[in-house]
C-alpha atoms as one frame of an Amber mdcrd trajectory, in Angstrom:
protein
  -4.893-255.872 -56.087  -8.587-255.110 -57.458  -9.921-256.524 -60.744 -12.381
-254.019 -62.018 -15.134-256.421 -63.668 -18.087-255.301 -65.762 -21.880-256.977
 -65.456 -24.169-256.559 -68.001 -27.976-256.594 -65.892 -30.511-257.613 -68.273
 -32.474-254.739 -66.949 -32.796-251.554 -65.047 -32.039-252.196 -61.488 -35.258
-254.189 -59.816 -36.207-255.975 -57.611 -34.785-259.349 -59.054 -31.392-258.198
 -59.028 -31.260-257.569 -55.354 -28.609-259.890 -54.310 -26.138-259.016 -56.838
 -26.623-254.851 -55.395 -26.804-256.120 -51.859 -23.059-258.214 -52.338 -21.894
-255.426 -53.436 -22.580-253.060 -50.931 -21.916-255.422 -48.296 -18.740-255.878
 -49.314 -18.729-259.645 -50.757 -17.169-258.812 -53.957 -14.656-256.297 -52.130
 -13.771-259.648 -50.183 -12.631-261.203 -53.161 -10.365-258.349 -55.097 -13.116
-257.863 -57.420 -15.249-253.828 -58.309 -17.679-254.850 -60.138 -19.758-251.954
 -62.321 -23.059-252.945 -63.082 -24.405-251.940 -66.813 -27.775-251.514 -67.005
 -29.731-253.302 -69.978 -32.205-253.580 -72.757 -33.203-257.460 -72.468 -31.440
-260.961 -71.749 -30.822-261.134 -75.443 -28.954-257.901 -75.006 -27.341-258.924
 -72.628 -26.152-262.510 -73.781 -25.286-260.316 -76.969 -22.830-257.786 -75.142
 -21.450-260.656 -73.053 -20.463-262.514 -75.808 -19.404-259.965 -78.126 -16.678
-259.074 -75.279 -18.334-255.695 -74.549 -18.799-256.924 -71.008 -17.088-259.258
 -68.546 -19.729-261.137 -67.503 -23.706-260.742 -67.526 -27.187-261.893 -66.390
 -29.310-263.248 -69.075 -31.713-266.361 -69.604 -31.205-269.777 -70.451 -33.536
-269.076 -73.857 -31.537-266.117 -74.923 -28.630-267.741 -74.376 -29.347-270.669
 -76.741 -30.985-268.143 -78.779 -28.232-265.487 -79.275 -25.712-268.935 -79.813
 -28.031-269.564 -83.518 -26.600-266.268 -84.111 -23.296-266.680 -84.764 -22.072
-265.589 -80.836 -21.191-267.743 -78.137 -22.441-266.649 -75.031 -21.616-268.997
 -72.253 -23.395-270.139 -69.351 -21.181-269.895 -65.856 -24.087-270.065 -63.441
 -28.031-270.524 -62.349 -29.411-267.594 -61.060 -32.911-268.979 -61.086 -33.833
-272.198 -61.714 -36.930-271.490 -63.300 -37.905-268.851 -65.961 -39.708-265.962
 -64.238 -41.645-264.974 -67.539 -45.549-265.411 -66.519 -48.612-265.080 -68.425
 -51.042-262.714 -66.282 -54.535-261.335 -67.316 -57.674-259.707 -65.270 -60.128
-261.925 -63.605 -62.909-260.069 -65.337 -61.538-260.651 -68.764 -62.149-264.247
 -68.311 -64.651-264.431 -65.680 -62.942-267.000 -63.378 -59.283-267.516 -62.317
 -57.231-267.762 -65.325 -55.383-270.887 -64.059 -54.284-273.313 -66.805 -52.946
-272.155 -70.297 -55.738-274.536 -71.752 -57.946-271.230 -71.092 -56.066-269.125
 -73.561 -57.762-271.010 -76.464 -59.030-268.573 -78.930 -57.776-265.701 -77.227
 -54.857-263.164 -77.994 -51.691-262.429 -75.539 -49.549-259.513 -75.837 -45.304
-260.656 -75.182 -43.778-257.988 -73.620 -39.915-259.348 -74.611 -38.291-261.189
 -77.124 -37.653-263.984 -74.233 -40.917-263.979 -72.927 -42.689-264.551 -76.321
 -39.780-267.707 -77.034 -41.397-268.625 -74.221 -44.895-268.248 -74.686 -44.518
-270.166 -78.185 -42.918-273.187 -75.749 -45.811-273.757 -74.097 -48.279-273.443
 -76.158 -46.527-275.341 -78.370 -45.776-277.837 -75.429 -49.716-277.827 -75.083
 -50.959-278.102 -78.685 -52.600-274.936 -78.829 -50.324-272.673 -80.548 -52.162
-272.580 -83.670 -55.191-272.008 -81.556 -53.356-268.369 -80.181 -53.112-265.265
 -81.213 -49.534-264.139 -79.600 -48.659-260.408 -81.196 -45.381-259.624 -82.501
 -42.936-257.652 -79.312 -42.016-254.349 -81.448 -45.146-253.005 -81.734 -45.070
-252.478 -77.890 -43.375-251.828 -74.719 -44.012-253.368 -71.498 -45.840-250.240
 -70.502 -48.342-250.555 -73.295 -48.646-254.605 -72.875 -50.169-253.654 -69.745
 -52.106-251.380 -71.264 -53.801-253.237 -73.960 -54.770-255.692 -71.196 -56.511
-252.877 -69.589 -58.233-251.408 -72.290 -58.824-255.181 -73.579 -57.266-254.998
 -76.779 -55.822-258.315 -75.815 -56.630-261.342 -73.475 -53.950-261.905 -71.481
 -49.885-260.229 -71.249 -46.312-262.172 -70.560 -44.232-260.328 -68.689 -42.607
-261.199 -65.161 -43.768-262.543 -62.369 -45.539-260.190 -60.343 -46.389-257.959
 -63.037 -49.839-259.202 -62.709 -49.995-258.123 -58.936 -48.496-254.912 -59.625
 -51.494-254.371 -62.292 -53.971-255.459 -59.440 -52.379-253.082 -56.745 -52.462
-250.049 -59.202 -56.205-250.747 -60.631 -58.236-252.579 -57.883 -58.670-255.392
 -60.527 -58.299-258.697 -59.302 -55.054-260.545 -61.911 -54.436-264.226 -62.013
 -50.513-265.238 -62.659 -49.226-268.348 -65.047 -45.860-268.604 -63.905 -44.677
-270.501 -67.349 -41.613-272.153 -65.208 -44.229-274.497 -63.551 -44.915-275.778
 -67.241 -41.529-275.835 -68.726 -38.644-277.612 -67.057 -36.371-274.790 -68.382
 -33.807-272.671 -66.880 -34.496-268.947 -65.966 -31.425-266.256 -65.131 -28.397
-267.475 -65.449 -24.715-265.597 -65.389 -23.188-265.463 -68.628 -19.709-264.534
 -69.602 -17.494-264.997 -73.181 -15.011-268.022 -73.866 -11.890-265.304 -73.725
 -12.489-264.052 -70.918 -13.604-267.502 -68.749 -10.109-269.095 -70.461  -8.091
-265.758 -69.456  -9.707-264.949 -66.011 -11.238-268.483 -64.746 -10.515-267.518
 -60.855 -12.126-264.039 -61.235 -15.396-265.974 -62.295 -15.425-268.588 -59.571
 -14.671-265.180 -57.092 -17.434-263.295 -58.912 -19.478-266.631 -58.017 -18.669
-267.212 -54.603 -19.364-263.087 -53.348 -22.603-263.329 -55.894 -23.678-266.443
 -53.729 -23.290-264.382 -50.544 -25.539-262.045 -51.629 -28.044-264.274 -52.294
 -27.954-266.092 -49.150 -27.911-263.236 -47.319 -30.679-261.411 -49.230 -33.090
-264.236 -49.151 -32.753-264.468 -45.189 -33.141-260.686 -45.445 -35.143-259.484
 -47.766 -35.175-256.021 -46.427 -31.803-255.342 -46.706 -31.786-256.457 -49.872
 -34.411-254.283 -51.138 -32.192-251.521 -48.996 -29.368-252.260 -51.188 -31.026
-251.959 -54.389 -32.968-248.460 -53.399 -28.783-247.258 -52.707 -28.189-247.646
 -56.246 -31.770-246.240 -57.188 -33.311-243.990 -55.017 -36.040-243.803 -57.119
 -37.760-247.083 -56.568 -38.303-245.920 -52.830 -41.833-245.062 -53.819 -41.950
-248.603 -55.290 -40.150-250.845 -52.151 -43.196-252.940 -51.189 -43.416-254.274
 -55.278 -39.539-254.136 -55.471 -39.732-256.644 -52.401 -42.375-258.815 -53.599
 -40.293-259.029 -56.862 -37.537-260.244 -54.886 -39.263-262.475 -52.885 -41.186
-264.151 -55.761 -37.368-264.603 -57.361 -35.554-266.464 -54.170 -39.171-268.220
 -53.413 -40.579-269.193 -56.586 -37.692-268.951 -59.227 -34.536-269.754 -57.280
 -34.774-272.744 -55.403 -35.380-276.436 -56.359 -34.741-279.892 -54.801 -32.143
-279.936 -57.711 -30.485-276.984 -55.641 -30.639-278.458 -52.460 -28.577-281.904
 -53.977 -26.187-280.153 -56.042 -25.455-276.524 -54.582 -26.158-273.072 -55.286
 -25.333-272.336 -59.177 -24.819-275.598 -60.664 -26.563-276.596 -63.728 -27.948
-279.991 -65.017 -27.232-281.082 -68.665 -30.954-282.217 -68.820 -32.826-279.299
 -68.187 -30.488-277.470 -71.091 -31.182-280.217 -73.741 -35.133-280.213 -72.465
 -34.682-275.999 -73.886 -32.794-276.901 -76.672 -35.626-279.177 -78.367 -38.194
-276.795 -77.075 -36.591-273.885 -79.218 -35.204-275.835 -82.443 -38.862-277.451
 -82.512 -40.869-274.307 -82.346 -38.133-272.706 -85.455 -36.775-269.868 -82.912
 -33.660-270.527 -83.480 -31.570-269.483 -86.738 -29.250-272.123 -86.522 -28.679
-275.530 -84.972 -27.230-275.318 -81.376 -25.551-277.542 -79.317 -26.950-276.730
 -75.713 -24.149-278.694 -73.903 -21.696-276.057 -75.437 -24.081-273.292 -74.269
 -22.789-273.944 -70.274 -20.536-275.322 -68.064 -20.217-276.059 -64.136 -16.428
-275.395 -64.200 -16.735-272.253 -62.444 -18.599-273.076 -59.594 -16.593-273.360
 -56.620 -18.386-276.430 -54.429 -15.368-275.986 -51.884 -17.092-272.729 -50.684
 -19.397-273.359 -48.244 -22.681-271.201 -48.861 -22.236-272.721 -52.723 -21.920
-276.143 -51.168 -24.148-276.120 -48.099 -26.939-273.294 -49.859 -29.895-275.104
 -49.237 -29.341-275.229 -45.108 -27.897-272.064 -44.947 -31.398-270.443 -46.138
 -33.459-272.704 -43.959 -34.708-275.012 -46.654
């Protein structure tokens, strides 16, 4: 028998979601009884939203939206890392500051463009974290897309942009002008992507999760020690980023290199969370007022559905050479 899940992406089909396209098609969550239909998204926020609101099974969405969509009223929960660090990065243009842009201590004075909800959370964080937030101009997100973020950074209506990482690179490839990356995760000991679900549906269904887990770990040891056929995988489900592969791959590879592995990983498993990295973004957000109500970020998540009998969860860090 086949349980027909839903997963809320956070975003169109990229690069970043690789493994979860490649399990798929290789069969890994066939393996388990499970068809999982991917929903394409509008933000982690969205996504933690839908989750919790039932209007999905389960869904990919990031530790700050998480906590942040919780204030709200909803109760999103946490099943799983995806990435152990946040992939939002501040990026600018070498010539904008005339040297590498290298430490957020350089963005006194100037004025960065969010391109999310999540990534401006974050972007308040740090500077907070650094004591220069009332030292930065960082614009509101609806009075832009991502498109025109990048944009205003080229016409240098603004200083610097927060998007993803490699968005900087992808701006360098496409206008011969040198970018410099600030990948905030090397600031903030916070937790990127994880894989969210509702309290029904974890207390109704708790063996499809840990199956969703285990085939959703395949893919991710399997795409990391081929990226290619990763990056295969995800051009199946959209031919159209063909003419993109070589950014969709260095998106990829920038997630399982940068983003996805820690020493935490390699001690506890693939997937696992630690209560001190969730209180750590709890503080962060109830001290910089982002969140409408007080949250309790040990309710936010929970380990229980990680299976650490399965041996790519338990044995992760070997099985990917590391």
């Amino acid at each position: 028998m086949t349980d027909t899940v839903t997963f809320q992406l956070n975003w169109e089909p990229n690069g970043f979601q690789a493994p979860y396209f490649l399990a798929r098609r290789e069969g890994f969550y066939d393996d388990e009884g499970l068809d999982v239909e991917f929903v394409e998204g509008h933000g982690s926020p969205f996504a933690a939203e839908q989750t919790a609101k039932g209007r999905s099974d389960l869904g990919l969405s990031g530790g700050s939206a998480v906590l942040s969509v919780r204030s709200q009223g909803l109760e999103p929960l946490a099943v799983a890392a995806m990435s152990q660090k946040t992939p939002a990065t501040i990026y600018s243009l070498r010539d904008v500051f005339g040297e590498a842009f290298t430490d957020p201590e350089q963005l006194r004075g100037r004025t960065v463009a969010p391109s999310a909800t999540k990534t401006r959370i974050l972007t308040l964080q740090l500077l907070e974290e650094r004591g220069i937030r009332d030292e930065v101009e960082v614009k509101d997100v609806q009075k832009h897309t991502h498109h025109r973020v990048e944009h205003q950074l080229l016409d240098g209506d603004v200083d610097a942009a927060v998007g993803v990482v490699t968005n900087g690179k992808e701006l360098e490839r496409e206008h011969d002008r040198t970018a410099d990356e600030l990948l905030i995760g090397d600031y903030l000991d916070v937790y990127g992507m994880t894989v969210v679900t509702n309290p029904d549906f974890a207390a109704s269904n708790p063996e499809t999760i840990r199956s969703f887990l285990r085939a959703t770990a395949r893919g991710w040891e399997l795409a990391t020690n081929d990226p290619d056929r990763a990056v295969d995988a995800l051009i199946d489900r959209n031919a159209q980023l063909e003419h993109n592969r070589e950014v969709e791959r260095m998106k990829f590879l920038a997630s399982a290199e940068d983003l996805q592995f820690t020493e935490f990983v390699r001690e506890a498993g693939w997937g696992h969370f630690d209560s001190r990295r969730w209180e750590n973004l709890g503080e962060m957000l109830a001290e910089t007022d982002l969140l409408e109500s007080p949250v309790d970020p040990n309710e936010a998540w929970t380990n229980e559905y990680v299976d650490d009998s399965d041996p790519v969860i338990a044995n992760y860090a070997e099985r990917i050479g590391r």
